Every structure is written in structure tokens, then in C-alpha cells.
């Protein structure tokens, strides 16, 4: 009997035995943390109204994080995701948008186009695709038109808004490849599918989930600018549980740091 053996099989065995933590990092960042029972502290159990998509950009989560094409360690302590801006939207595209249970004529419904294209079992390689319109994202139109439809009618989809007319959108590919269990290479590739030149701003985010809110005296992690390396800007991340990590950003512009508390 022939037993198949590949590099991925070897990585799986190293992970199983605990020799190398090949599954420590993966696509563990939530797609949606807003509007979930995990973040619901309302008196009436109305999770959708208590924490909306609109609030998420200015309000801290307690039990998780979310983002586009994101990764994190297995306990979601250090997180990375990609934010986008097409120059037309009133807000950054930091997370997926969808209808709440009361807004959709068939209940909750994500209104985005994104695809998980590939992944190995240890997440040593992953590929993700997000389709981002070049025109302003029709947040209000999706909500208002969907509310007008009853359960017997078809859903009002993002394509129905006309925002993808003439293929005026970006294909945003995000690829991950692990050099080893804790060394991750990342590539972002953007393709303009429309007939005209268009601008897209890429804003990679690196942050810590707030695990210290219940213990104010607990040691806090640190994010700071590191010494530039060749043509790469460097962000140093120090965490009391997972140790030190460095994010190298080739061709990056200015590094921006915020304190969201």
C-alpha cells in the first residue's frame, strides 16, 4: 500500500505532535462580530439593534474582532486584515456589510461578493478574493429596497443596484504563504476590471484584540514602529502571551497608529 507523503502531510504531522505550531495562524478572524449574541448586552436580547454595522467602526468589541481577508492566531489575540477605500465611500471598507434580521425580506443576509479560493489544512497557503465596486457602495439603497420587499419576493442583491455596471470594480486578491509555522508572507494583488483608470487605497490593519478590558491591571501588548528594513516599513508587535512579531510592509506609505479606547 502506498502512503502519500507531501510537505503538507509533514506539516500536519508536526502540528499533530506539537513539534511545530503550523495551525497557530490561520483564517480565524471573524467575518462579522457586529450584530451577534456574543456582543449583545441589551435588556431585550436584540443583538441586531444593540450593535450595528454602522456602530462597528467607532465602538470596541468585547469578545472578538472582524475584518476582510483577515488572519489571526488561534485565540484571536493578534489580528491582521485589509481595509479598502475607493475614494467614493463615506467610510472605509473595513468589514463586510449585510442586512440585519429585520432589514432583509428573508432575514439576515450578507451583501458582498467574496471568495475563499484556496487553503491547505495547515493554512500554509491561502488565497482570498474580494470584489470592491469603484462607485460608492450602496449601503442605504440595499437597506431601503430590501425593507420594501415581502417574503414572497426575490431578494434585492448587490448586483441589482447597478454598482458593478460596465465591470467598474476591483478584484482584490490576498494570498498567504508560510515560510515556517510563524513566518507568513503576504501578497495583495489588485486588478481593475473596469474600462477606465481608477484609484484604490489599500490600508492593511494590524491590531490586538482587547483581552485586558476585564483586568485593567493586566500587562498590555504594544504596537510601535520598528527600524525600517531595506525598503520596508516595520511594525513591532509585543504580546505577553504570544511573544514578539514584526510586520514588514514593502513600499508602504506612512504608518498610522491609533488608540481605540
GROMACS .gro file of N, CA and C in nm, residues 140-214:
model
  225
  140UNK      N    1  -2.733   5.246   0.185
  140UNK     CA    2  -2.872   5.287   0.212
  140UNK      C    3  -2.969   5.224   0.113
  141UNK      N    4  -2.930   5.217  -0.013
  141UNK     CA    5  -3.018   5.160  -0.115
  141UNK      C    6  -3.050   5.014  -0.085
  142UNK      N    7  -2.950   4.938  -0.043
  142UNK     CA    8  -2.971   4.797  -0.011
  142UNK      C    9  -3.069   4.780   0.104
  143UNK      N   10  -3.054   4.864   0.206
  143UNK     CA   11  -3.142   4.855   0.322
  143UNK      C   12  -3.285   4.896   0.285
  144UNK      N   13  -3.299   5.010   0.220
  144UNK     CA   14  -3.433   5.062   0.190
  144UNK      C   15  -3.509   4.973   0.092
  145UNK      N   16  -3.444   4.930  -0.014
  145UNK     CA   17  -3.513   4.847  -0.113
  145UNK      C   18  -3.547   4.709  -0.057
  146UNK      N   19  -3.462   4.657   0.028
  146UNK     CA   20  -3.489   4.526   0.087
  146UNK      C   21  -3.606   4.531   0.183
  147UNK      N   22  -3.617   4.640   0.256
  147UNK     CA   23  -3.728   4.655   0.350
  147UNK      C   24  -3.863   4.663   0.279
  148UNK      N   25  -3.862   4.707   0.155
  148UNK     CA   26  -3.986   4.722   0.080
  148UNK      C   27  -4.036   4.590   0.021
  149UNK      N   28  -3.955   4.486   0.027
  149UNK     CA   29  -3.994   4.359  -0.034
  149UNK      C   30  -4.050   4.264   0.072
  150UNK      N   31  -4.145   4.182   0.031
  150UNK     CA   32  -4.202   4.084   0.124
  150UNK      C   33  -4.134   3.949   0.105
  151UNK      N   34  -4.173   3.853   0.187
  151UNK     CA   35  -4.106   3.724   0.186
  151UNK      C   36  -4.125   3.647   0.055
  152UNK      N   37  -4.230   3.678  -0.018
  152UNK     CA   38  -4.256   3.606  -0.143
  152UNK      C   39  -4.173   3.659  -0.259
  153UNK      N   40  -4.109   3.774  -0.240
  153UNK     CA   41  -4.031   3.836  -0.348
  153UNK      C   42  -3.885   3.794  -0.340
  154UNK      N   43  -3.817   3.806  -0.454
  154UNK     CA   44  -3.674   3.780  -0.458
  154UNK      C   45  -3.599   3.884  -0.377
  155UNK      N   46  -3.482   3.847  -0.330
  155UNK     CA   47  -3.400   3.941  -0.255
  155UNK      C   48  -3.340   4.046  -0.349
  156UNK      N   49  -3.319   4.164  -0.295
  156UNK     CA   50  -3.254   4.272  -0.369
  156UNK      C   51  -3.104   4.258  -0.346
  157UNK      N   52  -3.032   4.220  -0.450
  157UNK     CA   53  -2.891   4.188  -0.437
  157UNK      C   54  -2.801   4.305  -0.477
  158UNK      N   55  -2.676   4.293  -0.440
  158UNK     CA   56  -2.578   4.397  -0.473
  158UNK      C   57  -2.568   4.417  -0.624
  159UNK      N   58  -2.576   4.311  -0.700
  159UNK     CA   59  -2.573   4.324  -0.846
  159UNK      C   60  -2.691   4.405  -0.899
  160UNK      N   61  -2.805   4.394  -0.831
  160UNK     CA   62  -2.926   4.465  -0.876
  160UNK      C   63  -2.913   4.616  -0.864
  161UNK      N   64  -2.821   4.664  -0.782
  161UNK     CA   65  -2.806   4.808  -0.762
  161UNK      C   66  -2.739   4.876  -0.881
  162UNK      N   67  -2.675   4.799  -0.968
  162UNK     CA   68  -2.604   4.857  -1.082
  162UNK      C   69  -2.464   4.902  -1.052
  163UNK      N   70  -2.416   4.877  -0.930
  163UNK     CA   71  -2.285   4.927  -0.890
  163UNK      C   72  -2.171   4.855  -0.963
  164UNK      N   73  -2.201   4.739  -1.022
  164UNK     CA   74  -2.099   4.666  -1.097
  164UNK      C   75  -2.114   4.684  -1.248
  165UNK      N   76  -2.195   4.779  -1.291
  165UNK     CA   77  -2.217   4.802  -1.434
  165UNK      C   78  -2.085   4.833  -1.505
  166UNK      N   79  -2.072   4.783  -1.625
  166UNK     CA   80  -1.952   4.800  -1.709
  166UNK      C   81  -1.827   4.745  -1.641
  167UNK      N   82  -1.847   4.653  -1.549
  167UNK     CA   83  -1.734   4.591  -1.476
  167UNK      C   84  -1.650   4.694  -1.401
  168UNK      N   85  -1.713   4.798  -1.354
  168UNK     CA   86  -1.639   4.901  -1.282
  168UNK      C   87  -1.620   4.859  -1.136
  169UNK      N   88  -1.526   4.768  -1.118
  169UNK     CA   89  -1.495   4.719  -0.984
  169UNK      C   90  -1.351   4.669  -0.982
  170UNK      N   91  -1.301   4.647  -0.861
  170UNK     CA   92  -1.167   4.592  -0.842
  170UNK      C   93  -1.178   4.448  -0.795
  171UNK      N   94  -1.095   4.362  -0.849
  171UNK     CA   95  -1.071   4.231  -0.790
  171UNK      C   96  -0.950   4.245  -0.698
  172UNK      N   97  -0.971   4.218  -0.571
  172UNK     CA   98  -0.863   4.229  -0.473
  172UNK      C   99  -0.828   4.088  -0.425
  173UNK      N  100  -0.711   4.042  -0.464
  173UNK     CA  101  -0.664   3.909  -0.424
  173UNK      C  102  -0.568   3.923  -0.306
  174UNK      N  103  -0.586   3.840  -0.206
  174UNK     CA  104  -0.496   3.836  -0.091
  174UNK      C  105  -0.445   3.693  -0.077
  175UNK      N  106  -0.313   3.678  -0.080
  175UNK     CA  107  -0.251   3.546  -0.069
  175UNK      C  108  -0.161   3.539   0.053
  176UNK      N  109  -0.163   3.425   0.119
  176UNK     CA  110  -0.074   3.398   0.232
  176UNK      C  111   0.006   3.272   0.203
  177UNK      N  112   0.135   3.276   0.237
  177UNK     CA  113   0.219   3.157   0.227
  177UNK      C  114   0.313   3.156   0.347
  178UNK      N  115   0.317   3.046   0.419
  178UNK     CA  116   0.400   3.037   0.539
  178UNK      C  117   0.539   2.984   0.503
  179UNK      N  118   0.642   3.064   0.539
  179UNK     CA  119   0.780   3.017   0.525
  179UNK      C  120   0.812   2.916   0.634
  180UNK      N  121   0.756   2.936   0.751
  180UNK     CA  122   0.752   2.835   0.856
  180UNK      C  123   0.627   2.860   0.939
  181UNK      N  124   0.616   2.796   1.052
  181UNK     CA  125   0.491   2.799   1.128
  181UNK      C  126   0.452   2.939   1.174
  182UNK      N  127   0.550   3.026   1.196
  182UNK     CA  128   0.520   3.161   1.246
  182UNK      C  129   0.577   3.271   1.157
  183UNK      N  130   0.617   3.236   1.036
  183UNK     CA  131   0.669   3.334   0.940
  183UNK      C  132   0.578   3.332   0.818
  184UNK      N  133   0.499   3.438   0.801
  184UNK     CA  134   0.394   3.438   0.700
  184UNK      C  135   0.422   3.546   0.596
  185UNK      N  136   0.427   3.507   0.470
  185UNK     CA  137   0.441   3.602   0.361
  185UNK      C  138   0.303   3.634   0.307
  186UNK      N  139   0.285   3.759   0.270
  186UNK     CA  140   0.152   3.806   0.229
  186UNK      C  141   0.165   3.890   0.103
  187UNK      N  142   0.078   3.865   0.008
  187UNK     CA  143   0.077   3.943  -0.116
  187UNK      C  144  -0.064   3.990  -0.146
  188UNK      N  145  -0.076   4.118  -0.179
  188UNK     CA  146  -0.203   4.178  -0.219
  188UNK      C  147  -0.192   4.218  -0.365
  189UNK      N  148  -0.283   4.169  -0.446
  189UNK     CA  149  -0.283   4.200  -0.589
  189UNK      C  150  -0.419   4.255  -0.627
  190UNK      N  151  -0.420   4.368  -0.698
  190UNK     CA  152  -0.544   4.434  -0.736
  190UNK      C  153  -0.554   4.442  -0.887
  191UNK      N  154  -0.671   4.406  -0.939
  191UNK     CA  155  -0.697   4.416  -1.083
  191UNK      C  156  -0.817   4.506  -1.106
  192UNK      N  157  -0.799   4.610  -1.186
  192UNK     CA  158  -0.909   4.698  -1.224
  192UNK      C  159  -0.982   4.635  -1.342
  193UNK      N  160  -1.106   4.592  -1.320
  193UNK     CA  161  -1.182   4.525  -1.426
  193UNK      C  162  -1.260   4.623  -1.513
  194UNK      N  163  -1.259   4.750  -1.477
  194UNK     CA  164  -1.337   4.848  -1.550
  194UNK      C  165  -1.266   4.904  -1.671
  195UNK      N  166  -1.335   4.985  -1.750
  195UNK     CA  167  -1.278   5.040  -1.873
  195UNK      C  168  -1.188   5.160  -1.852
  196UNK      N  169  -1.194   5.222  -1.735
  196UNK     CA  170  -1.117   5.344  -1.710
  196UNK      C  171  -1.024   5.327  -1.591
  197UNK      N  172  -0.923   5.413  -1.585
  197UNK     CA  173  -0.834   5.415  -1.470
  197UNK      C  174  -0.912   5.453  -1.345
  198UNK      N  175  -0.877   5.393  -1.233
  198UNK     CA  176  -0.946   5.420  -1.107
  198UNK      C  177  -0.847   5.401  -0.993
  199UNK      N  178  -0.872   5.471  -0.884
  199UNK     CA  179  -0.782   5.469  -0.769
  199UNK      C  180  -0.840   5.382  -0.658
  200UNK      N  181  -0.754   5.303  -0.597
  200UNK     CA  182  -0.793   5.223  -0.481
  200UNK      C  183  -0.686   5.238  -0.375
  201UNK      N  184  -0.727   5.272  -0.254
  201UNK     CA  185  -0.636   5.285  -0.141
  201UNK      C  186  -0.639   5.155  -0.060
  202UNK      N  187  -0.521   5.099  -0.034
  202UNK     CA  188  -0.508   4.977   0.046
  202UNK      C  189  -0.456   5.014   0.184
  203UNK      N  190  -0.526   4.971   0.287
  203UNK     CA  191  -0.489   5.005   0.423
  203UNK      C  192  -0.484   4.878   0.509
  204UNK      N  193  -0.373   4.805   0.506
  204UNK     CA  194  -0.361   4.688   0.593
  204UNK      C  195  -0.367   4.729   0.740
  205UNK      N  196  -0.439   4.651   0.819
  205UNK     CA  197  -0.457   4.679   0.962
  205UNK      C  198  -0.391   4.567   1.044
  206UNK      N  199  -0.317   4.604   1.146
  206UNK     CA  200  -0.263   4.510   1.244
  206UNK      C  201  -0.303   4.560   1.382
  207UNK      N  202  -0.365   4.475   1.461
  207UNK     CA  203  -0.411   4.520   1.593
  207UNK      C  204  -0.426   4.403   1.689
  208UNK      N  205  -0.435   4.437   1.818
  208UNK     CA  206  -0.459   4.339   1.923
  208UNK      C  207  -0.606   4.342   1.963
  209UNK      N  208  -0.663   4.224   1.977
  209UNK     CA  209  -0.796   4.219   2.038
  209UNK      C  210  -0.783   4.257   2.185
  210UNK      N  211  -0.876   4.336   2.234
  210UNK     CA  212  -0.872   4.382   2.373
  210UNK      C  213  -0.912   4.268   2.466
  211UNK      N  214  -0.811   4.197   2.518
  211UNK     CA  215  -0.835   4.089   2.614
  211UNK      C  216  -0.812   4.134   2.757
  212UNK      N  217  -0.780   4.260   2.776
  212UNK     CA  218  -0.749   4.310   2.909
  212UNK      C  219  -0.860   4.398   2.968
  213UNK      N  220  -0.974   4.409   2.900
  213UNK     CA  221  -1.079   4.500   2.947
  213UNK      C  222  -1.138   4.456   3.080
  214UNK      N  223  -1.133   4.326   3.110
  214UNK     CA  224  -1.185   4.279   3.238
  214UNK      C  225  -1.078   4.280   3.346
   0.00000   0.00000   0.00000
